[in-house]
Each structure stands twice: as structure tokens, then as C-alpha cells.
Coordinates of C-alpha atoms in Angstrom, one line a residue:
M270 CA 139.2 164.2 141.5
N271 CA 135.9 164.1 143.4
N272 CA 133.7 166.3 141.0
I273 CA 133.0 164.6 137.6
F274 CA 130.6 165.9 135.1
L275 CA 129.2 164.5 131.9
T276 CA 128.6 166.8 128.8
G277 CA 127.6 166.4 125.3
E278 CA 124.9 166.9 122.7
I279 CA 121.2 166.6 123.6
Q280 CA 119.9 163.0 124.0
V281 CA 123.3 161.5 123.3
G282 CA 122.9 159.4 126.6
K283 CA 124.4 161.4 129.4
T284 CA 122.0 160.6 132.0
T285 CA 121.7 156.8 130.9
L286 CA 125.5 156.7 131.4
L287 CA 125.2 158.6 134.7
N288 CA 122.6 156.1 136.1
K289 CA 124.9 153.2 135.0
I290 CA 127.6 154.7 137.1
L291 CA 125.3 155.3 140.1
E292 CA 124.1 151.8 139.8
K293 CA 127.8 150.5 140.6
I294 CA 128.5 152.9 143.4
N295 CA 127.8 151.7 147.1
L296 CA 127.1 155.1 148.7
S297 CA 124.1 157.0 149.8
I298 CA 122.8 159.1 146.9
G299 CA 121.3 162.7 147.2
G300 CA 121.0 165.8 144.9
F301 CA 118.6 165.9 142.1
Q302 CA 117.7 165.0 138.5
V303 CA 115.7 167.0 136.0
D304 CA 112.7 165.4 134.2
R305 CA 110.9 166.5 131.3
T306 CA 107.3 166.4 129.8
I307 CA 106.1 167.4 126.5
E308 CA 102.5 167.9 125.0
Q309 CA 102.5 168.0 121.3
K310 CA 99.7 169.6 119.2
G311 CA 100.6 169.6 115.6
S312 CA 103.7 171.7 115.1
S313 CA 103.2 173.4 118.5
Y314 CA 104.3 172.0 121.8
I315 CA 104.6 172.8 125.6
K316 CA 107.8 171.3 127.4
E317 CA 107.7 171.4 131.2
F318 CA 110.9 170.9 133.3
F319 CA 110.8 169.5 136.8
I320 CA 113.4 169.1 139.5
I321 CA 113.1 165.6 141.1
S322 CA 114.7 165.2 144.6
L323 CA 116.9 162.3 145.2
I324 CA 116.6 162.8 149.0
N325 CA 113.1 161.2 149.1
G326 CA 112.3 160.6 145.7
Q327 CA 108.9 162.4 146.2
D328 CA 109.4 166.1 145.9
S329 CA 109.0 167.5 142.4
F330 CA 109.1 171.1 141.5
K331 CA 108.5 173.0 138.1
I332 CA 111.7 174.9 137.1
A333 CA 110.8 176.0 133.5
T334 CA 108.3 175.9 130.8
I335 CA 108.8 176.3 127.0
K336 CA 105.9 177.1 124.8
S337 CA 106.4 176.8 121.0
V338 CA 103.6 178.1 118.7
N339 CA 104.2 178.5 115.0
D340 CA 107.9 178.3 115.7
V341 CA 107.7 181.3 118.1
C342 CA 109.2 180.1 121.6
D343 CA 108.2 181.6 124.9
V344 CA 110.5 180.4 127.7
K345 CA 109.7 180.9 131.4
V346 CA 112.2 180.0 133.9
F347 CA 110.9 179.8 137.6
T348 CA 114.0 181.0 139.4
D349 CA 112.4 180.8 142.8
S350 CA 112.2 177.1 142.5
F351 CA 116.0 177.1 142.2
E352 CA 116.4 179.5 145.0
T353 CA 114.2 177.8 147.4
V354 CA 113.3 174.0 146.9
A355 CA 116.3 173.1 144.6
N356 CA 118.6 175.0 147.1
T357 CA 117.2 173.0 150.1
I358 CA 117.6 169.7 148.1
I359 CA 121.4 170.4 147.7
N360 CA 122.0 171.5 151.3
E361 CA 120.2 168.5 152.7
S362 CA 122.0 166.3 150.5
L363 CA 125.4 167.9 151.4
N364 CA 124.4 167.2 155.1
S365 CA 123.0 163.7 154.9
R366 CA 124.3 161.9 151.7
N367 CA 127.9 160.8 150.5
L368 CA 127.4 161.0 146.8
I369 CA 125.7 164.3 145.3
V370 CA 124.0 164.1 142.0
L371 CA 123.6 167.4 139.8
D372 CA 121.8 166.3 136.8
E373 CA 121.6 168.6 135.1
L374 CA 123.1 172.1 135.2
G375 CA 122.7 174.7 132.4
T376 CA 121.6 178.2 131.8
M377 CA 118.3 178.2 133.6
E378 CA 120.1 178.9 136.8
N379 CA 122.0 181.9 135.6
E380 CA 119.9 184.2 138.0
A381 CA 119.7 181.8 140.9
T382 CA 122.5 183.1 143.0
Y383 CA 121.6 181.1 146.3
F384 CA 121.3 177.9 144.3
Q385 CA 124.8 178.6 142.5
E386 CA 126.4 179.2 146.0
S387 CA 125.0 175.9 147.2
V388 CA 126.4 174.0 144.1
F389 CA 129.8 175.6 144.7
S390 CA 129.6 174.5 148.3
V391 CA 129.1 171.0 147.0
L392 CA 132.0 171.1 144.7
N393 CA 134.2 172.5 147.5
S394 CA 133.4 169.5 149.6
P395 CA 135.3 166.3 149.8
K396 CA 132.1 164.3 148.8
L397 CA 131.8 162.6 145.4
T398 CA 129.8 164.6 143.0
L399 CA 128.6 163.5 139.7
G400 CA 126.5 165.5 137.3
V401 CA 125.6 166.5 133.8
I402 CA 126.3 169.9 132.5
K403 CA 125.1 171.3 129.3
K404 CA 127.5 171.7 126.4
K405 CA 126.4 175.2 125.5
P406 CA 128.1 178.1 127.2
G407 CA 126.6 179.8 130.2
K408 CA 127.9 182.2 132.8
F409 CA 127.2 179.8 135.8
I410 CA 128.2 176.5 134.1
D411 CA 131.4 178.2 132.5
K412 CA 132.5 178.9 136.1
I413 CA 132.2 175.1 136.7
R414 CA 134.1 174.1 133.7
K415 CA 137.0 176.3 134.6
R416 CA 137.6 174.8 138.0
N417 CA 140.7 172.7 138.6
D418 CA 138.8 170.2 140.8
V419 CA 136.3 169.4 138.0
M420 CA 136.6 166.7 135.4
L421 CA 134.6 167.3 132.4
I422 CA 134.0 164.1 130.1
E423 CA 132.3 164.6 126.8
V424 CA 129.8 161.8 125.9
T425 CA 129.4 160.9 122.2
K426 CA 127.6 158.4 120.2
E427 CA 131.0 156.8 119.5
N428 CA 132.3 156.6 123.0
R429 CA 129.2 156.3 125.2
D430 CA 129.2 152.4 125.3
Y431 CA 132.8 152.4 126.5
L432 CA 133.2 155.2 129.1
L433 CA 131.5 153.3 132.0
D434 CA 134.6 151.3 133.0
D435 CA 137.0 154.2 132.5
I436 CA 134.8 156.5 134.8
L437 CA 134.5 153.8 137.4
E438 CA 138.2 153.4 137.4
I439 CA 138.7 157.0 138.0
I440 CA 136.2 156.9 140.9
E441 CA 137.8 153.9 142.4
K442 CA 141.3 155.6 142.4
H443 CA 140.0 158.6 144.4
F444 CA 137.4 156.5 146.5
P445 CA 138.7 153.1 147.0
G446 CA 136.3 150.4 147.9
I447 CA 133.0 152.2 146.8
I448 CA 132.6 150.4 143.4
R449 CA 130.5 147.2 143.9
K450 CA 132.4 144.3 142.4
N451 CA 130.6 141.2 140.6
Y452 CA 127.3 143.3 141.2
F453 CA 124.3 141.8 139.3
S454 CA 123.2 145.4 138.2
S455 CA 119.5 146.0 137.9
N456 CA 119.0 146.9 134.4
T457 CA 115.6 147.3 132.6
N458 CA 115.5 143.7 131.5
R459 CA 116.4 142.2 134.8
I460 CA 113.7 144.4 136.5
K461 CA 111.2 143.3 133.9
W462 CA 112.1 139.5 134.5
Y463 CA 111.7 140.0 138.3
D464 CA 108.3 141.6 138.0
L465 CA 107.2 138.9 135.6
A466 CA 108.1 136.3 138.3
L467 CA 106.4 138.3 141.0
G468 CA 103.2 138.7 138.8
Y469 CA 102.9 135.1 137.9
K470 CA 99.9 133.5 139.3
G471 CA 101.7 130.5 140.6
C472 CA 104.3 132.6 142.5
E473 CA 104.0 132.3 146.4
Y474 CA 106.3 135.2 147.0
P475 CA 105.9 137.4 148.9
Q476 CA 102.4 136.5 150.0
V477 CA 103.7 133.5 152.1
F478 CA 105.8 136.1 154.0
L479 CA 103.0 138.9 154.2
D480 CA 100.7 136.3 155.7
K481 CA 103.2 135.5 158.4
I482 CA 103.7 139.2 159.2
Y483 CA 100.0 139.8 159.4
S484 CA 99.9 137.0 162.0
Y485 CA 102.0 139.2 164.3
I486 CA 100.4 142.5 163.6
D487 CA 96.8 142.8 162.8
N488 CA 96.5 146.6 162.3
M489 CA 99.2 148.7 160.7
D490 CA 97.0 151.8 160.3
N491 CA 99.3 154.2 162.3
M492 CA 102.6 152.4 161.7
T493 CA 105.6 153.3 159.7
I494 CA 107.5 150.6 157.8
L495 CA 111.1 150.5 156.5
D496 CA 111.4 148.0 153.5
M497 CA 115.2 147.4 153.2
G498 CA 116.2 146.3 149.9
S499 CA 112.8 147.1 148.5
G500 CA 113.5 146.2 145.0
T501 CA 110.6 146.5 142.7
G502 CA 108.0 146.7 145.6
A503 CA 107.2 143.2 146.4
F504 CA 106.5 144.3 150.1
T505 CA 106.2 148.1 149.7
I506 CA 103.1 148.0 147.4
P507 CA 100.9 145.7 149.2
L508 CA 101.9 147.1 152.6
S509 CA 101.3 150.8 151.5
Q510 CA 97.6 149.9 151.6
K511 CA 97.9 148.9 155.3
A512 CA 100.6 151.2 156.9
K513 CA 100.5 155.0 157.6
S514 CA 103.8 155.4 155.5
I515 CA 106.5 153.2 154.0
T516 CA 110.2 154.0 153.5
A517 CA 111.6 152.0 150.4
L518 CA 115.3 151.7 150.6
D519 CA 117.5 150.3 148.0
S520 CA 120.9 150.9 146.7
S521 CA 119.9 150.6 143.2
I522 CA 118.7 153.8 141.5
N523 CA 117.1 151.6 138.8
M524 CA 115.0 149.7 141.3
I525 CA 114.0 152.9 143.0
S526 CA 113.1 154.5 139.9
H527 CA 111.0 151.5 138.7
L528 CA 109.2 151.3 142.2
K529 CA 108.4 154.9 142.0
N530 CA 106.8 154.7 138.6
K531 CA 104.7 151.6 139.7
C532 CA 103.6 153.5 142.8
E533 CA 102.6 156.6 140.8
N534 CA 100.7 154.5 138.4
E535 CA 98.7 152.8 141.1
G536 CA 98.1 156.1 142.9
I537 CA 100.2 155.3 145.9
K538 CA 101.4 158.3 147.7
N539 CA 102.7 157.3 151.2
V540 CA 106.0 156.0 150.2
N541 CA 109.4 157.8 150.6
Y542 CA 112.2 156.4 148.3
L543 CA 115.9 156.4 149.5
I544 CA 118.8 155.3 147.3
S545 CA 121.4 154.0 149.6
P546 CA 122.9 150.9 151.4
F547 CA 121.4 150.7 154.8
E548 CA 124.8 151.1 156.5
D549 CA 125.6 154.4 154.9
I550 CA 122.6 156.5 155.8
D551 CA 120.9 157.7 159.0
I552 CA 117.3 156.6 159.1
P553 CA 114.8 157.5 161.9
P554 CA 113.2 154.5 163.9
H555 CA 110.3 152.9 162.2
D556 CA 107.7 150.6 163.8
I557 CA 108.3 147.8 161.4
I558 CA 111.3 146.9 159.4
I559 CA 111.4 144.3 156.7
N560 CA 114.7 143.1 155.4
A561 CA 114.2 140.5 152.5
F562 CA 117.4 139.0 151.0
S563 CA 119.6 142.0 152.1
V564 CA 122.6 140.0 153.1
G565 CA 124.4 142.6 155.2
V566 CA 122.1 142.2 158.2
T567 CA 122.7 138.4 158.3
K568 CA 126.5 138.7 158.2
D569 CA 127.6 141.8 159.8
Y570 CA 127.1 142.5 163.7
E571 CA 127.0 146.3 163.4
V572 CA 124.4 146.4 160.6
L573 CA 122.3 143.9 162.6
Q574 CA 122.6 146.2 165.6
K575 CA 121.7 149.2 163.6
L576 CA 118.6 147.4 162.3
C577 CA 117.5 146.6 165.9
D578 CA 118.1 150.3 167.0
T579 CA 116.0 151.5 164.1
T580 CA 113.1 149.0 165.0
K581 CA 110.4 150.1 167.3
K582 CA 108.2 147.1 167.4
F583 CA 109.1 144.2 164.9
A584 CA 111.8 143.4 162.4
F585 CA 111.1 140.6 159.9
I586 CA 114.1 139.1 158.2
I587 CA 114.0 136.9 155.2
S588 CA 117.2 135.2 154.2
H589 CA 118.3 132.4 151.9
H590 CA 118.8 129.1 153.7
E591 CA 122.1 127.2 153.1
N592 CA 120.2 124.1 152.0
D593 CA 118.2 126.1 149.5
T594 CA 118.8 124.9 145.8
Y595 CA 120.8 126.9 143.4
K596 CA 118.8 129.3 141.2
F597 CA 117.7 128.8 137.7
G598 CA 119.1 125.2 137.6
E599 CA 122.7 126.6 138.1
E600 CA 123.8 123.2 139.3
E601 CA 122.8 121.2 136.4
L602 CA 123.5 123.9 133.8
S603 CA 127.0 124.4 135.1
K604 CA 127.6 120.7 134.9
R605 CA 126.6 120.6 131.2
L606 CA 128.5 123.8 130.4
G607 CA 131.7 122.2 132.1
R608 CA 131.8 125.2 134.5
K609 CA 132.9 125.2 138.2
L610 CA 129.9 125.8 140.4
T611 CA 129.9 129.0 142.2
E612 CA 129.9 129.1 145.9
K613 CA 126.5 130.0 147.5
R614 CA 126.8 133.5 148.6
H615 CA 124.3 132.9 151.4
S616 CA 126.3 130.0 152.9
T617 CA 127.1 131.9 156.2
N618 CA 123.5 133.1 157.0
E619 CA 123.3 130.8 160.0
G620 CA 125.9 133.0 161.6
I621 CA 123.0 135.5 162.3
F622 CA 121.9 133.4 165.3
P623 CA 125.0 134.0 167.5
M624 CA 124.7 137.8 166.7
L625 CA 121.1 137.8 167.7
D626 CA 121.9 136.0 170.9
K627 CA 124.8 138.4 171.6
L628 CA 122.3 141.2 171.2
N629 CA 120.0 139.6 173.8
L630 CA 117.1 139.8 171.3
D631 CA 113.8 138.1 171.6
Y632 CA 113.0 136.4 168.3
D633 CA 111.1 133.7 166.6
Y634 CA 112.5 131.6 163.8
S635 CA 111.1 129.4 161.1
E636 CA 111.9 128.0 157.8
V637 CA 109.5 128.5 155.0
E638 CA 109.3 126.8 151.7
F639 CA 107.5 128.5 148.7
S640 CA 107.2 128.4 145.0
F641 CA 108.9 131.2 143.0
P642 CA 109.0 130.2 139.2
Q643 CA 110.5 132.5 136.7
Y644 CA 107.9 133.3 134.0
F645 CA 108.9 134.1 130.3
K646 CA 106.7 135.4 127.6
D647 CA 108.3 133.2 125.0
M648 CA 111.4 131.1 124.4
D649 CA 113.4 134.1 123.2
D650 CA 112.8 135.8 126.3
A651 CA 113.9 132.8 128.3
M652 CA 117.0 132.5 126.2
N653 CA 117.9 136.2 126.7
F654 CA 117.4 135.8 130.5
F655 CA 119.7 132.7 130.9
I656 CA 122.3 134.2 128.5
T657 CA 122.5 137.4 130.6
Y658 CA 122.3 135.6 134.1
F659 CA 125.0 133.1 133.4
N660 CA 127.0 135.3 130.9
I661 CA 126.7 133.0 128.1
N662 CA 128.6 133.9 124.9
E663 CA 129.9 131.0 122.9
E664 CA 127.9 129.3 120.3
R665 CA 128.6 125.9 122.0
E666 CA 127.2 127.1 125.4
I667 CA 124.2 128.6 123.6
S668 CA 123.4 125.2 122.1
I669 CA 123.6 123.6 125.4
L670 CA 121.4 126.3 127.0
Q671 CA 118.8 125.7 124.3
N672 CA 118.8 122.0 124.9
Y673 CA 118.4 122.6 128.6
L674 CA 115.5 125.0 128.3
D675 CA 113.9 122.6 125.8
E676 CA 114.0 120.0 128.6
T677 CA 113.0 122.1 131.6
L678 CA 110.7 124.9 130.7
I679 CA 107.0 124.3 131.0
A680 CA 104.4 125.9 128.8
K681 CA 102.1 128.0 130.8
D682 CA 99.6 130.8 130.2
T683 CA 100.7 131.7 126.7
G684 CA 104.4 131.6 128.0
Y685 CA 106.9 129.4 129.9
I686 CA 107.8 128.9 133.3
H687 CA 111.2 127.6 134.8
P688 CA 110.1 126.0 138.1
E689 CA 111.7 127.3 141.1
D690 CA 111.2 125.9 144.6
R691 CA 112.7 128.1 147.5
L692 CA 113.8 127.6 151.1
S693 CA 114.4 130.6 153.3
R694 CA 114.8 131.5 156.9
F695 CA 112.2 133.7 158.5
I696 CA 113.3 135.6 161.6
V697 CA 110.9 137.8 163.6
I698 CA 112.7 140.3 166.3
K699 CA 110.2 141.5 168.8
K700 CA 111.1 144.6 170.7

């Protein structure tokens, strides 16, 4: 079963669940999602609906407007938007992505025949399709419901917190190997904590690496940059002020959504957004590639070769060093909790050097030490972070954690910091 749709009442959490599913899948993502805005004036309001392209994260097109004045509604559907731009998004996604998102389908598309044909082409394809479909009847969506190759799952307030694992199990059965195991999902809190660390004035990341990059390139005005594993924009945002354009690539839909919102708030318009692992998407060559802590490049020869083939001038690779300390006091905290210390995931990064030599590449190498403390607004914020990061549940462990934080956190700037000193490899590939 490669076509799975969620349905249910309005605002029951269908898109929230869909995004949790997408966060776990290691495929290139295309398709679209629908965004809504509302302007309320007393009892009157104007709702506007937009299709947001997941091909580049930038394209947005109005598909409908609902005006309500004195409880009288005027609905205007822009069928042309479905027939042209939305149709193009679907066809481009079918040709260039391995997971197609259709969020959501309803009654607005009833007269959009070309759009409907493209949707059915997606459903007829062998690619994984995940979507949201309105619960109320409609001549277009009723055809989808009746298909034998469509699984319809109703989301309710009672089951929405329990469906994720069941749906992932269904997907894994039909598409083995695409579900990320032991993945530290980038939810809202984790993104917030990472941004707090980046924004703390004592944090030397990413500036210490930006300074090194600038020493190789003094003018980026006409250059294109690919930021692999862009995250919340540590490199994308400052470099967007210097480069012609930036492609932000990340496999996390939550990270990309957060980055896009930050860029929009700062008026940054020269960024394209791709939701995909690097190895699952075709990307045109860029002048500069930045790969910060995206482990595939340091461990997989074919991925490294693809990176080099996609680079026109420079590739900057920042990776963990095997002599780097464990994050967030894991070594000491594991000892106190009586847990076995986890193996460092970056212990094989030194294997990149034979691969670089095999590719006959000209590169520079250095090791960089920098401060990257984690900032917390208060002690409760710190407790929540460590409980989440280390999966702490038992009261005994919570008590041990509290004692550890009392000893290690430093009061700073109306909050607290957990000191973190890092050691990383910095590799510069010169084409």
C-alpha cells in the first residue's frame, strides 16, 4: 500500500501527525501543503488559502478566499491556481521526488480536471504518497476514497497520539529501509533549544567556521551555495547576505519549516528549501557547498563523490573529531545514572581521508576548537532538555539529573548555560 491518506474533523491534528510521519522518513519530499491565514474583525473575517510548494519551499499561490460578513459567507475558489501552478508542482514532484505529499485534498478542486488527472497519476505511480483528505464528501475526493490502492486512516482526538508507530510500521512493510531508526527527531522544543544555543553571545559557532570560509573566498556576490544539513540556518542566514542564492537542504521538514519562517521574518528571499537527504535528490552544481555535521559525506564514498561532483569551486566539510568530548556531560551523567556509555557515532570520521585521496582531491585540513554552550531560560527548561535528550523517566534518574544540573549549570544572563567545548575537523576541498 503506497497511498496513505489521513482524514478526520477540522483541527483534529491531521497535518501535525503527517509532519511527524514525514520527519521519520528518509526520502526526498515533494508535493504541497495548504496554509491558511485569517483576518478577524468582530464577527466578520476573511480566510485565505494558499498552496505551498514542497519542491522549493518558496512558491506560494492563493487557491481560495472565504469572506464572512454578518454570518453570510462568500466563497471564491481560484481554479486556475489548481490547473496551472498546483498541477506543475505535482508533476515536478512526480518526476524528481520519491515521496509525494498531498496536504490537503477537498472540494475546492472539484472543477480542476487537469489537477485531478495529475493527482491520479501520482496515485497510479509506485512512489510513496502521503496526504490529508477532507472528511466531508466531494465528487473528486470520493473517487480517491473508493480506490483499492488507497488506505484511509481516520484521526481522532482519542487516537492521534497513538497512530504514528502503526503508520510507520505499515510504511516500513511496503518500503523497507526508509524509516529512520533511533532518529533524534527535530520537534519544536529541540529546535528551540538549538536556536537558544546558537543565539547565546558566548557561542563561537558558526562564526569560527564562517571566518575560515571567508579566508578562502572574499567575494560571494555572484556565487551559489548549497548548505547541506542546513538545520535552523546557522550558515544559511549569514551567508544569504553575501551570496547570490542559497539552497538549504535538510531531511527534516520541521527544520526546513523553521528555517523558512526565520528567513521570511528577516526578509531573506534568496533561499530555496529542499526537504531530502543529499543522496536521494538530484541537485545542480553549486559554486560552494557547506556540509556541517552531516555524517553521510564522511563515511560513504559515493556520497562524498557526489558532493565533489556537485561542487564548482569549494566544499567545506565540518565534522566531529573522534577526540571530541561527549555532548551535554553524557560521560559523567551516564556514570551517575548507571547507564552504559553510548558509542560515539562519529568515531569513523577519520576514514574520510583515504576517500579524499582516492578521489585525488586537493584539500586542506585543520582541527578547530570552539565553545558551543547550551543556553537555558530557567532550570525547568534545562530539566526538560536533559530529560528529553537522555530519555529520563524514572524518579530516581530525575533526582540524579537535578543534582547533576545543580553542580554543572552556570547562571548567566537571566538564565543558565551548560558549558560545552567542541573539537571538530575542518576540511576544505578545492576544485
